[in-house]
Structure formats: C-alpha cells, structure tokens
Coordinates of C-alpha atoms and ligand atoms in Angstrom, one line a residue:
M1 CA 26.3 23.1 -70.5
L2 CA 24.9 20.5 -68.2
G3 CA 25.1 16.8 -68.9
L4 CA 21.8 15.2 -70.0
M5 CA 21.8 12.3 -67.5
Q6 CA 19.0 11.7 -64.9
D7 CA 19.0 13.3 -61.5
W8 CA 19.0 10.2 -59.3
P9 CA 19.8 11.4 -55.8
L10 CA 22.1 9.1 -53.9
L11 CA 19.6 8.2 -51.0
S12 CA 20.9 5.5 -48.7
Y13 CA 17.5 3.7 -48.5
K14 CA 17.8 2.9 -52.2
I15 CA 20.4 0.3 -51.0
I16 CA 17.7 -1.8 -49.3
D17 CA 15.4 -1.3 -52.3
H18 CA 18.1 -2.7 -54.6
A19 CA 18.9 -5.5 -52.1
A20 CA 15.2 -6.5 -51.8
I21 CA 14.5 -6.4 -55.6
H22 CA 17.7 -8.0 -57.0
H23 CA 18.9 -10.1 -54.0
G24 CA 15.5 -10.5 -52.2
T25 CA 15.9 -14.1 -51.1
R26 CA 19.4 -13.6 -49.8
K27 CA 19.6 -14.3 -46.0
V28 CA 20.3 -12.1 -43.1
I29 CA 21.1 -14.4 -40.1
S30 CA 21.5 -13.1 -36.6
R31 CA 22.2 -14.4 -33.2
S32 CA 19.3 -12.8 -31.4
V33 CA 19.8 -11.0 -28.0
E34 CA 17.2 -13.4 -26.7
G35 CA 19.4 -16.3 -27.7
P36 CA 18.3 -18.3 -30.7
I37 CA 19.6 -17.8 -34.3
H38 CA 17.0 -15.9 -36.4
T39 CA 16.9 -15.9 -40.2
T40 CA 15.3 -13.5 -42.5
T41 CA 15.8 -12.1 -46.1
Y42 CA 16.5 -8.7 -47.6
A43 CA 13.0 -8.6 -49.0
D44 CA 11.6 -9.1 -45.5
I45 CA 14.0 -6.5 -44.0
R46 CA 12.8 -3.9 -46.5
A47 CA 9.1 -4.7 -45.8
R48 CA 9.6 -4.3 -42.1
S49 CA 11.8 -1.2 -42.5
L50 CA 8.8 0.4 -44.3
K51 CA 6.7 -0.3 -41.1
V52 CA 9.4 1.3 -38.9
A53 CA 9.3 4.4 -41.3
K54 CA 5.5 4.5 -41.1
R55 CA 5.5 4.2 -37.3
L56 CA 8.2 6.9 -36.9
D57 CA 6.2 9.2 -39.2
Q58 CA 3.1 8.6 -37.1
E59 CA 5.1 9.5 -34.0
G60 CA 5.9 12.9 -35.6
I61 CA 9.5 12.1 -36.5
R62 CA 10.5 14.5 -39.3
L63 CA 13.2 15.2 -41.7
G64 CA 16.5 15.8 -39.8
D65 CA 15.2 14.5 -36.4
R66 CA 17.7 12.2 -34.6
V67 CA 16.6 8.7 -33.5
A68 CA 19.1 7.0 -31.2
T69 CA 20.0 3.3 -31.5
L70 CA 21.8 1.7 -28.6
A71 CA 22.0 -1.9 -29.9
W72 CA 24.0 -4.9 -31.1
N73 CA 24.2 -6.0 -34.7
T74 CA 21.0 -7.8 -35.4
W75 CA 18.4 -7.8 -38.2
R76 CA 16.1 -5.5 -36.1
H77 CA 18.8 -2.9 -35.8
L78 CA 19.3 -3.1 -39.5
E79 CA 15.6 -2.6 -40.1
A80 CA 15.6 0.3 -37.8
W81 CA 18.5 2.0 -39.7
Y82 CA 16.7 1.7 -43.1
G83 CA 13.4 2.8 -41.6
I84 CA 15.0 5.9 -40.1
L85 CA 16.8 6.6 -43.4
G86 CA 13.6 6.2 -45.3
I87 CA 11.9 9.2 -43.8
G88 CA 15.0 11.4 -43.8
A89 CA 15.6 11.1 -40.1
V90 CA 19.0 10.5 -38.7
Y91 CA 20.2 7.2 -37.1
H92 CA 22.4 8.1 -34.2
T93 CA 24.4 5.0 -33.1
V94 CA 25.3 5.3 -29.5
N95 CA 28.1 3.2 -28.1
P96 CA 27.0 1.2 -25.0
R97 CA 30.5 0.8 -23.9
L98 CA 30.7 4.5 -23.0
F99 CA 30.2 5.6 -19.3
P100 CA 26.5 6.1 -18.6
D101 CA 27.1 9.9 -18.1
Q102 CA 28.9 10.1 -21.5
I103 CA 25.9 8.3 -23.1
A104 CA 23.6 11.0 -21.4
W105 CA 25.8 13.8 -22.6
I106 CA 25.8 12.4 -26.3
V107 CA 22.1 11.8 -26.4
N108 CA 21.3 15.3 -25.1
H109 CA 23.8 16.9 -27.4
A110 CA 22.3 15.1 -30.4
E111 CA 18.7 15.9 -29.1
D112 CA 17.6 12.4 -29.9
R113 CA 13.8 12.0 -29.8
I114 CA 13.3 8.3 -29.8
M115 CA 15.6 5.6 -28.3
I116 CA 15.7 2.2 -29.9
T117 CA 17.6 -0.2 -27.8
D118 CA 18.3 -3.9 -26.9
L119 CA 17.1 -5.8 -23.8
T120 CA 20.8 -5.6 -22.7
F121 CA 20.7 -1.9 -22.2
V122 CA 17.5 -1.4 -20.4
P123 CA 19.0 -1.4 -17.0
I124 CA 21.7 1.3 -18.1
L125 CA 19.0 3.5 -19.6
E126 CA 16.8 3.2 -16.6
K127 CA 19.6 4.6 -14.4
I128 CA 20.2 7.7 -16.7
A129 CA 16.6 8.1 -18.1
S130 CA 15.9 11.1 -15.8
K131 CA 18.8 12.9 -17.6
L132 CA 17.6 12.1 -21.1
A133 CA 15.3 15.1 -21.5
T134 CA 14.7 14.9 -25.2
I135 CA 13.8 11.2 -25.4
E136 CA 10.0 10.8 -26.0
R137 CA 9.8 7.1 -26.3
Y138 CA 11.9 3.9 -25.8
V139 CA 11.5 1.1 -28.2
I140 CA 12.9 -2.2 -27.0
L141 CA 14.2 -4.5 -29.8
T142 CA 12.3 -7.5 -28.7
D143 CA 8.8 -9.1 -28.9
G144 CA 5.9 -8.8 -26.4
A145 CA 6.9 -12.2 -24.8
H146 CA 10.4 -10.9 -23.9
M147 CA 9.4 -7.4 -22.9
P148 CA 10.6 -6.6 -19.3
Q149 CA 8.9 -4.5 -16.7
T150 CA 10.5 -1.1 -17.1
S151 CA 10.1 2.4 -15.9
L152 CA 11.3 3.8 -19.3
K153 CA 9.0 6.4 -20.7
N154 CA 6.4 5.1 -23.2
A155 CA 8.4 1.9 -23.5
I156 CA 7.2 -0.5 -26.1
A157 CA 8.4 -3.8 -27.6
Y158 CA 9.7 -3.3 -31.2
E159 CA 7.5 -6.1 -32.6
D160 CA 4.4 -4.5 -31.1
W161 CA 5.5 -1.1 -32.2
I162 CA 5.8 -2.0 -35.9
G163 CA 3.1 -4.6 -35.6
S164 CA 0.5 -1.8 -35.1
V165 CA 1.1 -0.5 -38.7
D166 CA 0.9 -2.0 -42.2
G167 CA 3.8 -1.6 -44.5
D168 CA 1.9 0.6 -46.9
F169 CA 4.3 3.5 -47.0
E170 CA 6.6 5.2 -49.5
W171 CA 10.0 6.4 -48.7
R172 CA 10.3 10.2 -48.5
F173 CA 12.1 12.0 -51.2
F174 CA 14.8 14.7 -50.3
D175 CA 18.1 16.1 -51.2
E176 CA 21.0 13.6 -51.2
N177 CA 23.0 15.9 -49.0
T178 CA 20.4 15.4 -46.2
A179 CA 21.9 14.1 -42.9
A180 CA 21.6 10.3 -42.7
G181 CA 23.6 9.1 -39.8
M182 CA 25.5 10.3 -36.8
C183 CA 28.3 8.9 -34.7
Y184 CA 30.2 10.5 -31.9
T185 CA 34.0 10.1 -31.9
S186 CA 35.4 8.2 -29.0
G187 CA 37.8 11.1 -28.3
T188 CA 40.2 10.3 -25.4
T189 CA 40.0 14.0 -24.2
G190 CA 37.3 16.6 -24.1
N191 CA 33.7 16.1 -25.0
P192 CA 32.9 13.7 -27.8
K193 CA 32.3 15.3 -31.3
G194 CA 29.4 14.4 -33.5
V195 CA 30.1 13.3 -37.0
L196 CA 27.2 13.6 -39.3
Y197 CA 27.0 11.5 -42.5
S198 CA 24.9 12.4 -45.5
H199 CA 22.8 10.0 -47.7
R200 CA 25.3 11.0 -50.5
S201 CA 28.4 10.3 -48.5
N202 CA 27.0 7.0 -47.3
V203 CA 26.2 5.8 -50.8
L204 CA 29.5 6.9 -52.3
H205 CA 31.4 5.3 -49.5
S206 CA 29.7 2.0 -49.8
L207 CA 30.3 1.9 -53.5
V208 CA 34.0 2.5 -52.9
A209 CA 34.3 0.2 -49.9
S210 CA 33.1 -2.8 -51.9
A211 CA 35.6 -2.4 -54.8
P212 CA 37.9 -5.5 -55.3
D213 CA 41.0 -3.7 -54.1
M214 CA 39.1 -2.6 -51.0
L215 CA 36.8 -5.0 -49.2
G216 CA 36.0 -6.8 -52.4
I217 CA 32.5 -8.0 -51.4
S218 CA 30.3 -9.8 -54.0
S219 CA 26.8 -11.4 -53.9
R220 CA 28.6 -14.8 -53.5
D221 CA 30.0 -13.7 -50.1
V222 CA 28.8 -14.3 -46.7
V223 CA 29.8 -11.3 -44.6
L224 CA 30.0 -11.3 -40.9
P225 CA 30.4 -7.7 -39.5
V226 CA 31.6 -8.4 -36.0
V227 CA 32.4 -4.7 -35.8
P228 CA 29.4 -3.1 -34.1
M229 CA 27.1 -0.8 -36.0
F230 CA 27.9 1.8 -33.2
H231 CA 31.6 1.9 -34.1
A232 CA 32.5 4.4 -36.8
N233 CA 29.4 4.0 -38.9
G234 CA 29.7 0.2 -38.5
W235 CA 32.6 0.3 -41.0
S236 CA 29.6 0.9 -43.4
L237 CA 28.9 -2.9 -43.6
A238 CA 25.2 -2.4 -42.9
L239 CA 25.1 -0.5 -46.2
T240 CA 27.9 -2.1 -48.3
T241 CA 26.7 -5.7 -47.7
P242 CA 23.1 -5.3 -48.8
M243 CA 24.3 -3.0 -51.7
M244 CA 26.4 -5.9 -53.0
G245 CA 23.6 -8.5 -52.2
A246 CA 25.9 -10.6 -50.0
T247 CA 24.5 -12.8 -47.3
M248 CA 24.8 -11.1 -43.9
V249 CA 25.5 -12.7 -40.5
M250 CA 25.0 -10.6 -37.5
P251 CA 26.6 -11.6 -34.2
G252 CA 24.3 -10.0 -31.7
A253 CA 25.8 -9.6 -28.2
K254 CA 28.2 -12.5 -28.2
L255 CA 31.6 -11.5 -29.5
D256 CA 33.8 -14.1 -27.7
G257 CA 36.0 -16.5 -29.6
A258 CA 33.7 -19.5 -29.3
S259 CA 30.6 -17.7 -30.3
I260 CA 32.2 -16.0 -33.4
Y261 CA 33.8 -19.3 -34.4
E262 CA 30.3 -20.9 -34.3
L263 CA 28.9 -18.3 -36.7
L264 CA 31.9 -18.5 -39.1
N265 CA 31.7 -22.2 -39.3
D266 CA 27.9 -22.8 -39.3
F267 CA 27.1 -20.2 -41.9
K268 CA 30.2 -20.6 -44.0
V269 CA 31.2 -16.9 -43.7
T270 CA 33.7 -15.8 -46.3
V271 CA 34.5 -12.2 -45.2
T272 CA 34.5 -10.8 -41.7
A273 CA 35.7 -7.6 -40.0
A274 CA 36.6 -6.3 -36.5
V275 CA 39.3 -4.7 -34.3
P276 CA 42.4 -6.8 -33.3
T277 CA 41.0 -7.5 -29.8
V278 CA 38.2 -9.6 -31.3
W279 CA 40.6 -11.5 -33.5
L280 CA 42.9 -12.2 -30.5
M281 CA 40.0 -13.8 -28.7
L282 CA 39.2 -15.9 -31.9
L283 CA 42.8 -17.0 -32.3
Q284 CA 43.1 -18.1 -28.7
F285 CA 39.9 -20.1 -29.1
L286 CA 41.2 -21.8 -32.3
E287 CA 44.6 -22.6 -30.7
S288 CA 43.0 -24.1 -27.6
S289 CA 40.3 -26.0 -29.4
G290 CA 42.3 -27.1 -32.4
S291 CA 39.5 -25.8 -34.7
K292 CA 40.2 -24.7 -38.3
L293 CA 38.6 -22.1 -40.6
P294 CA 37.7 -24.0 -43.8
Y295 CA 35.3 -21.3 -45.3
L296 CA 36.7 -18.0 -44.2
K297 CA 38.7 -16.2 -47.1
K298 CA 39.3 -12.7 -45.8
V299 CA 39.5 -11.0 -42.4
V300 CA 39.4 -7.3 -42.3
I301 CA 41.5 -6.0 -39.3
G302 CA 41.5 -2.3 -38.4
G303 CA 40.6 0.3 -35.7
S304 CA 44.1 -0.1 -34.4
A305 CA 47.3 -1.5 -35.7
C306 CA 47.1 -5.2 -36.7
P307 CA 50.1 -7.0 -35.0
R308 CA 52.4 -8.8 -37.5
A309 CA 52.0 -12.1 -35.5
M310 CA 48.2 -11.8 -36.0
T311 CA 48.6 -11.5 -39.9
Q312 CA 51.1 -14.4 -39.9
K313 CA 48.9 -16.7 -37.8
F314 CA 45.7 -16.1 -39.9
Q315 CA 47.5 -16.6 -43.1
D316 CA 50.0 -19.4 -42.3
N317 CA 47.9 -21.4 -39.8
Y318 CA 44.4 -20.9 -41.1
G319 CA 44.8 -19.9 -44.9
V320 CA 42.9 -16.7 -44.3
E321 CA 44.0 -13.5 -46.0
V322 CA 44.4 -10.5 -43.7
M323 CA 43.3 -7.2 -45.0
H324 CA 44.7 -4.6 -42.8
A325 CA 42.5 -1.4 -42.9
W326 CA 42.7 2.0 -41.6
G327 CA 40.0 4.7 -41.1
M328 CA 38.2 6.8 -38.7
T329 CA 34.7 7.9 -37.7
E330 CA 35.2 11.2 -39.6
M331 CA 35.9 9.2 -42.8
S332 CA 32.6 7.1 -42.9
P333 CA 35.2 5.4 -42.0
L334 CA 37.3 3.7 -44.7
G335 CA 40.7 5.4 -45.5
T336 CA 42.9 2.7 -46.8
V337 CA 43.0 -1.1 -47.2
C338 CA 46.1 -3.1 -47.6
T339 CA 45.5 -5.3 -50.7
L340 CA 48.5 -5.9 -52.8
K341 CA 49.0 -3.9 -56.0
P342 CA 51.0 -5.4 -58.9
D343 CA 54.1 -3.7 -57.4
Y344 CA 53.9 -6.0 -54.3
A345 CA 51.7 -8.9 -55.4
D346 CA 54.6 -11.3 -56.0
L347 CA 56.2 -10.9 -52.6
S348 CA 56.1 -13.7 -50.2
G349 CA 57.2 -14.6 -46.7
E350 CA 58.6 -11.8 -44.5
A351 CA 58.7 -9.3 -47.3
R352 CA 55.0 -9.8 -47.9
L353 CA 54.3 -9.4 -44.2
D354 CA 56.4 -6.2 -44.2
I355 CA 53.9 -4.7 -46.7
Q356 CA 50.9 -6.1 -44.8
Q357 CA 52.0 -4.3 -41.7
K358 CA 51.2 -1.0 -43.6
Q359 CA 47.6 0.3 -43.4
G360 CA 47.3 0.2 -47.2
H361 CA 46.4 2.4 -50.1
A362 CA 43.6 4.7 -50.6
P363 CA 40.5 4.1 -52.9
F364 CA 39.2 6.6 -55.3
G365 CA 37.6 9.3 -53.3
V366 CA 40.2 9.5 -50.6
E367 CA 43.0 12.2 -51.3
M368 CA 45.9 12.1 -48.9
K369 CA 49.0 14.0 -48.1
I370 CA 51.5 14.0 -45.3
T371 CA 53.0 17.3 -44.0
D372 CA 55.5 18.6 -41.5
D373 CA 54.7 20.8 -38.6
H374 CA 54.7 23.8 -41.0
G375 CA 52.2 22.2 -43.3
R376 CA 54.7 21.5 -46.0
E377 CA 54.3 18.2 -47.8
V378 CA 57.0 15.6 -47.1
P379 CA 58.2 12.9 -49.6
W380 CA 56.5 9.6 -50.2
D381 CA 59.7 7.6 -49.5
G382 CA 58.3 5.1 -47.0
K383 CA 60.5 6.7 -44.3
T384 CA 59.7 10.3 -43.7
F385 CA 56.9 10.8 -41.1
G386 CA 54.3 13.5 -41.4
R387 CA 50.8 14.5 -40.3
L388 CA 48.3 12.6 -42.3
K389 CA 45.6 14.8 -43.9
V390 CA 42.7 13.7 -46.1
R391 CA 40.0 15.0 -48.4
G392 CA 37.0 13.5 -50.1
P393 CA 33.2 13.2 -50.5
S394 CA 32.9 10.9 -47.4
V395 CA 35.2 12.9 -45.1
A396 CA 33.8 15.2 -42.4
R397 CA 34.1 19.0 -43.0
A398 CA 32.7 20.0 -39.6
Y399 CA 31.3 18.5 -36.4
F400 CA 27.6 18.7 -35.3
K401 CA 26.8 22.0 -33.6
E402 CA 30.4 23.2 -33.9
A403 CA 30.7 26.6 -35.6
E404 CA 34.4 26.0 -36.5
S405 CA 35.3 24.2 -39.7
A406 CA 37.2 21.0 -39.3
I407 CA 39.2 21.4 -42.5
D408 CA 42.0 23.6 -43.6
K409 CA 41.9 26.3 -46.3
D410 CA 42.6 23.6 -49.0
G411 CA 39.8 21.4 -47.7
F412 CA 42.0 18.8 -45.9
F413 CA 41.1 17.2 -42.6
D414 CA 44.0 16.5 -40.2
T415 CA 43.5 12.9 -39.0
G416 CA 45.7 13.3 -35.9
D417 CA 47.7 10.4 -37.2
V418 CA 51.4 10.4 -38.0
A419 CA 52.2 8.3 -41.0
T420 CA 54.6 7.5 -43.9
M421 CA 53.6 7.0 -47.5
D422 CA 55.8 4.8 -49.7
P423 CA 56.4 5.4 -53.5
H424 CA 53.5 3.1 -54.4
G425 CA 51.1 5.0 -52.2
Y426 CA 51.0 2.7 -49.2
M427 CA 50.4 4.5 -46.0
Q428 CA 51.7 3.4 -42.7
I429 CA 50.7 4.8 -39.4
T430 CA 53.6 5.6 -37.2
D431 CA 51.5 6.9 -34.3
R432 CA 48.8 9.2 -33.1
S433 CA 50.4 12.7 -33.2
K434 CA 49.9 13.0 -29.5
D435 CA 51.3 9.5 -28.6
V436 CA 54.5 9.6 -30.6
I437 CA 57.6 9.6 -28.3
K438 CA 59.9 12.5 -28.8
S439 CA 63.4 11.4 -27.9
G440 CA 66.3 13.8 -28.4
G441 CA 64.3 15.6 -31.1
E442 CA 63.6 12.4 -33.0
W443 CA 60.3 10.5 -33.1
I444 CA 59.8 7.0 -31.9
S445 CA 56.7 5.2 -32.9
S446 CA 54.8 3.7 -29.9
I447 CA 52.8 1.5 -32.3
D448 CA 55.9 -0.1 -33.8
L449 CA 57.2 -1.1 -30.3
E450 CA 53.8 -2.4 -29.2
N451 CA 53.5 -4.5 -32.4
L452 CA 57.0 -6.0 -31.7
A453 CA 56.3 -6.7 -28.0
V454 CA 53.0 -8.6 -28.7
G455 CA 55.0 -10.9 -31.0
H456 CA 56.6 -12.3 -27.8
P457 CA 54.8 -15.7 -27.1
K458 CA 54.1 -14.8 -23.4
V459 CA 52.7 -11.3 -24.1
A460 CA 48.9 -10.8 -24.4
E461 CA 48.9 -7.0 -24.8
A462 CA 51.4 -4.2 -24.8
A463 CA 51.3 -0.4 -24.7
V464 CA 54.2 2.1 -25.0
I465 CA 54.1 5.6 -23.6
G466 CA 56.7 8.4 -23.4
V467 CA 57.9 9.1 -20.0
P468 CA 59.9 12.3 -19.2
H469 CA 63.6 11.9 -19.2
P470 CA 66.1 14.6 -18.1
K471 CA 68.5 14.1 -21.0
W472 CA 66.3 12.9 -23.9
D473 CA 63.1 14.8 -23.1
E474 CA 61.1 11.6 -23.4
R475 CA 61.9 7.9 -23.4
P476 CA 59.6 4.8 -24.1
L477 CA 58.2 2.8 -21.2
L478 CA 56.8 -0.6 -22.2
V479 CA 53.7 -1.7 -20.3
V480 CA 52.9 -5.4 -20.6
V481 CA 50.0 -7.7 -19.9
L482 CA 51.2 -11.3 -19.9
K483 CA 49.1 -14.2 -21.1
K484 CA 47.2 -16.2 -18.5
E485 CA 49.5 -18.1 -16.1
Q486 CA 52.7 -16.9 -17.8
T487 CA 55.6 -15.2 -16.0
A488 CA 58.4 -13.2 -17.7
T489 CA 61.2 -10.8 -16.7
K490 CA 62.0 -7.4 -18.1
D491 CA 65.2 -8.8 -19.6
E492 CA 63.5 -11.6 -21.4
I493 CA 61.1 -9.1 -23.1
L494 CA 63.9 -6.7 -24.1
A495 CA 66.1 -9.5 -25.4
F496 CA 63.3 -10.5 -27.7
M497 CA 63.1 -7.0 -29.1
Q498 CA 66.8 -6.5 -29.4
G499 CA 68.1 -6.4 -32.9
K500 CA 64.6 -5.9 -34.5
I501 CA 64.6 -2.1 -34.0
A502 CA 67.1 0.7 -33.9
K503 CA 69.0 0.6 -30.6
W504 CA 67.8 4.1 -29.5
W505 CA 64.2 2.8 -29.9
M506 CA 64.6 0.2 -27.1
P507 CA 62.2 0.8 -24.2
D508 CA 64.1 2.1 -21.1
D509 CA 62.0 0.0 -18.8
V510 CA 59.3 -2.6 -18.9
V511 CA 56.4 -2.9 -16.3
F512 CA 53.9 -5.7 -15.9
V513 CA 50.3 -5.0 -15.2
D514 CA 47.1 -7.0 -14.9
E515 CA 45.2 -4.8 -17.3
I516 CA 45.7 -1.9 -19.8
P517 CA 42.9 0.7 -19.9
H518 CA 40.8 0.9 -23.2
T519 CA 38.5 3.4 -24.7
A520 CA 34.9 2.5 -25.5
T521 CA 36.0 1.5 -29.0
G522 CA 38.7 -0.9 -27.7
K523 CA 41.7 1.4 -28.3
I524 CA 44.4 1.7 -25.7
Q525 CA 43.7 4.7 -23.5
K526 CA 47.1 6.3 -23.6
M527 CA 45.9 9.4 -21.6
T528 CA 44.9 7.3 -18.7
L529 CA 48.0 5.2 -19.0
R530 CA 50.2 8.3 -18.9
D531 CA 48.3 9.5 -15.8
Q532 CA 48.8 6.2 -14.2
F533 CA 52.6 6.4 -14.7
K534 CA 52.8 10.1 -13.9
G535 CA 56.0 10.7 -12.0
Y536 CA 57.5 7.3 -13.0
I537 CA 61.2 7.4 -12.8
L538 CA 62.9 5.5 -15.5
P539 CA 66.1 3.6 -14.4
T540 CA 67.9 5.5 -17.2
A541 CA 66.7 8.8 -15.8
E542 CA 68.3 8.1 -12.5
A543 CA 71.5 7.3 -14.2
A544 CA 71.5 10.4 -16.3
E545 CA 71.1 12.7 -13.3
Ligands
LIG601 P1 37.8 6.0 -34.6 O1 37.4 7.2 -35.2 O2 37.4 5.8 -33.2 O3 37.5 4.8 -35.5 O4 39.4 6.1 -34.5 C1 40.2 6.4 -35.6 C2 41.6 6.3 -35.3 O5 42.0 4.9 -35.0 C3 42.6 6.6 -36.5 O6 42.8 8.0 -36.5 C4 43.8 5.8 -36.0 O7 44.6 6.6 -35.1 C5 43.3 4.6 -35.4 N1 43.3 3.5 -36.4 C6 42.3 3.0 -37.1 N2 42.7 2.0 -37.9 C7 44.0 1.8 -37.6 C8 45.0 0.9 -38.0 N3 44.7 -0.1 -38.9 N4 46.3 1.0 -37.5 C9 46.6 2.0 -36.6 N5 45.7 2.8 -36.1 C10 44.4 2.8 -36.6

C-alpha cells in the first residue's frame, strides 16, 4: 500500500523559489569582478534566473545539456546556476586553477554547449578556444560597458544576454532524479572523473547540511562561502544558504586575507567556510594588522586537515568556533562535521582540541564503515585504521560516461581515505590510502606529522612523504616551507616534534623548500612531491646499509 502524501519532486530550483517567496528581501552581497560591491536580493536573483532560463531555452539548451561555468562566487554565477537548473540543464562548474589543457579535456568530455565565464578567464579561454569544439557560445559575466574585445565565438555580455528577454517563463518540470550539476574530481593521477549530482541529491544534501549539528545555518545568519562554487559542488552553500534564507556574501575573485577580512567585518558575517590555506592567509592578516573578528561565530574548515594550531588560534584569540568538516566531490560534498555531541560537549582545553582534530560525525543520510584490506569491518575504537567507505542518497554511484560502477556490491563507495572511528562515531582521517607511510608493516599517518610540524612557529607549510628505506620499506621525510624571513635547522624542527608522537613516527629527515606543489583545489600534490624526491637517500638509509 502506498502512502497518501503528495508527490512533490525534490527539484533544486524550488530552493530559489522558497528563498524569493519567504526571504525575498534578504540580501546577496558580492564583490564584483569589476571591483565595486554589488547588492541584490533573493527575489531579484530569482527574477533574473528566470531570464537566464528563458534565454538558454531560446538557444536550444534542453534537458540534460551541460552548461559550463568558469567563474568566481558572485550573484551572477548564482543566477546562472538557478537558471540552468530551472530548465533541467546541468551546471558544470569548471575549476580555473586547472592547467588550460585539463580545462579543455574536461569541457570536451562533458560536451558543454555554452560557457558562462568571468572577465578574469577570457584570456585563458581565448588560448584554448580552438580545442573547445562543443561550445557554441561564450557568455561573459559582465555588462556591455565592461565587455572586452574578444575572439571567443558568439561572445556576449551576460547583462545584454539576459537583457534581451523578459522574465515571463515557468521552470520546467521533470523527474527529481534528473542530473542537476557536474563537477570533475581533482584527481592527482589519471584523467579527471565527472561526478553528476541530481536534483534530488542536491535538495536532500542541502537539508542535511543545514542541520544544527552540521553547518547550523539559519535565516539570522550571514554566510560567506569563500569556498568557490567550482570546488566540490561549492560545498553546496549556493543551495543551502538560500534554502535557509540566510544573507549571502560572495567574495568574487579576491580571496586574500585583507579582502576576506573586509567582507567579514563590513557585512557582519556570522558563518564562513573554506580550505585551511585561505584561513592561514586570514590569520596572518589578523596577526599583522591587530584586527579582531567581532561578528564571526563559526568557521567551517575542510578540504584538507585543519591544523590544531589553526583551531586554537580561531577559538582562543578570536572567539570563533571552528567546525572541522570532511567530505569529497563524490559526496555532494559533506561527509562529517565536528560539532560536539553531549559525550564531548563538556570538554575544554587540550581535551576539546583533541576531539576537534577529528573530522567529525556523520549526519543522517551518510552511512559509514571502515574496513581492512580484505573488506572486513574493523572496530570503532578510535585507534584501528581502516579504509573509509560511505553510502547514501547524495553519494556517487558511478562517474559520468564510465561504464563501471563506483560502488561495491553492498552499495558502498570507497573514499580512498584511511580513517579511525571512535565509539561515539567521530571519524578521524589518518591519511589518503596512497599517502600513508608503510614502515616495517605498520602505518604512519602523514597528516598527523604535517599537522604537528605546522604547529612550529616558524613553519608556514609542511608535507610528509614516504621515502624508500632498505630496512623499514618506507620512512617519513618532512618537507618544510618556512614563514617569510625565518630560518631554522632540521634539529630545531625535530626537537619540537619529539615527545608528541611515537618515537618510530619521527621523520628520518627534514628538507627546506621554497614551495610545496598544490593541486587545483589547494591540496598538497604528494605525487609530484614524491617525484621531486625520487631517489632521495635518507641519512638513516645510508646507516642501515
Ligand atoms: P575533493 O573531492 O577534491 O574535495 O577531495 C576530497 C578529499 O579531500 C577527501 O577524500 C580527503 O582525502 C580530503 N579531505 C577533505 N576534507 C578533509 C579534512 N577535513 N581532513 C583531511 N582530509 C580531508
């Protein structure tokens, strides 16, 4: 027997309808790519999204067609997303930090028909346009006055493009499982893989992400998504924030410490989110300028492990609660958030920080398990490492155009992360399965060592890789970038780490470099680093031979 409730498909564009009707005057404030601050409302965003939809429809864009966006977080990008969603086309966010050839590969693989882009990226696109065979038109997110001379095919300024139609249009109606968005994984090896979100997965994910024990966003919040919309579905903030009716502040192209601080302060931002690199820049700015953060309540930090020192600084020096989060492109992206359940809520000082180092607990809709190499589940004791596997309505089951399923026979997706689970369900990433250092049959977490090393006051960034060793198979090599105008010795760094980790985890050597390579999403590129140090002979290896 079926239930007798209404069939109300979970279509992502209903989010902007809700925001416009129930929170219509709430503001969306952006730093425009042209420079000045721009302010609009959810009601206006919806009205202009309808124009985007009408114009796309006129151009012959149909259900399932891909429309690329290569753009910063601004109100125009938001309008483009909802316009695309409203006709059942697919927003394909392209990461501008990829190499131009990778961008071309992704656009061709996705068979994008229209490219919506910012002024910033016109020169890159002009260089690769001859390779982008499927693109029929380039829409530049600006007005006629700022429109550059360009060789891009059928290029038009966004304001002229939508200005040519009225907003008299109705969203299309289709199945909630229809594709909504697309984002290629940053993959450090091989070709990128396309993750294809559905309207249903987006809506369910946004509902879950906003819950009090997750990001906890309400209509009284002012949310600044520093994380770009082209990173892992923009951490879904372009959907979750309007769904909750919170004010939205969009940073545009300027993500440096001073620019982010200006937005946090001028617009009284209460919740913000980004990768650790962004927060490192902000903290450096705060320290050098002596500024405070009187309005900010919560900072969501994820994408890579949040160093303990960062959590401590935000909380102790600025009174801002750190919410460590973990997820991945394939998970829409939220997997866990480290908010404190009653079991840990009363902890303070170092004990509280110990828990906050963990990536957190899963919301409803994310099932997790950790297994050994034979697929057997290992205990949730907070110590035993295992491969982290996940299942849920907003987790990928396959990649775009790949025949093979991405899940096992029980429906679980292997995240490629190695983690522990504690008895209260808190997950802690120990490493990427391919980055963990295998020393004498035991595993050493490169992430733990990196976190510890960046706690040294002179260290700006640290990376640890496994280097072949004749006796132990692999041993850790610590690669360090020092803060500006600092000098340090290997012994100084090692002395700082001594006693804070098991003796056999201590790096066998420390090298100082000017720069550590990063992927387009800001993660340390361990593959490149391993290549860079190929053939490196550890002092301990010489001794062992
Ligand atoms: P991406 O799909 O590019 O967002 O990358 C997802 C991967 O980033 C995950 O599988 C993790 O390896 C890593 N990651 C994300 N958040 C964290 C975190 N808080 N701590 C450690 N690693 C993380």
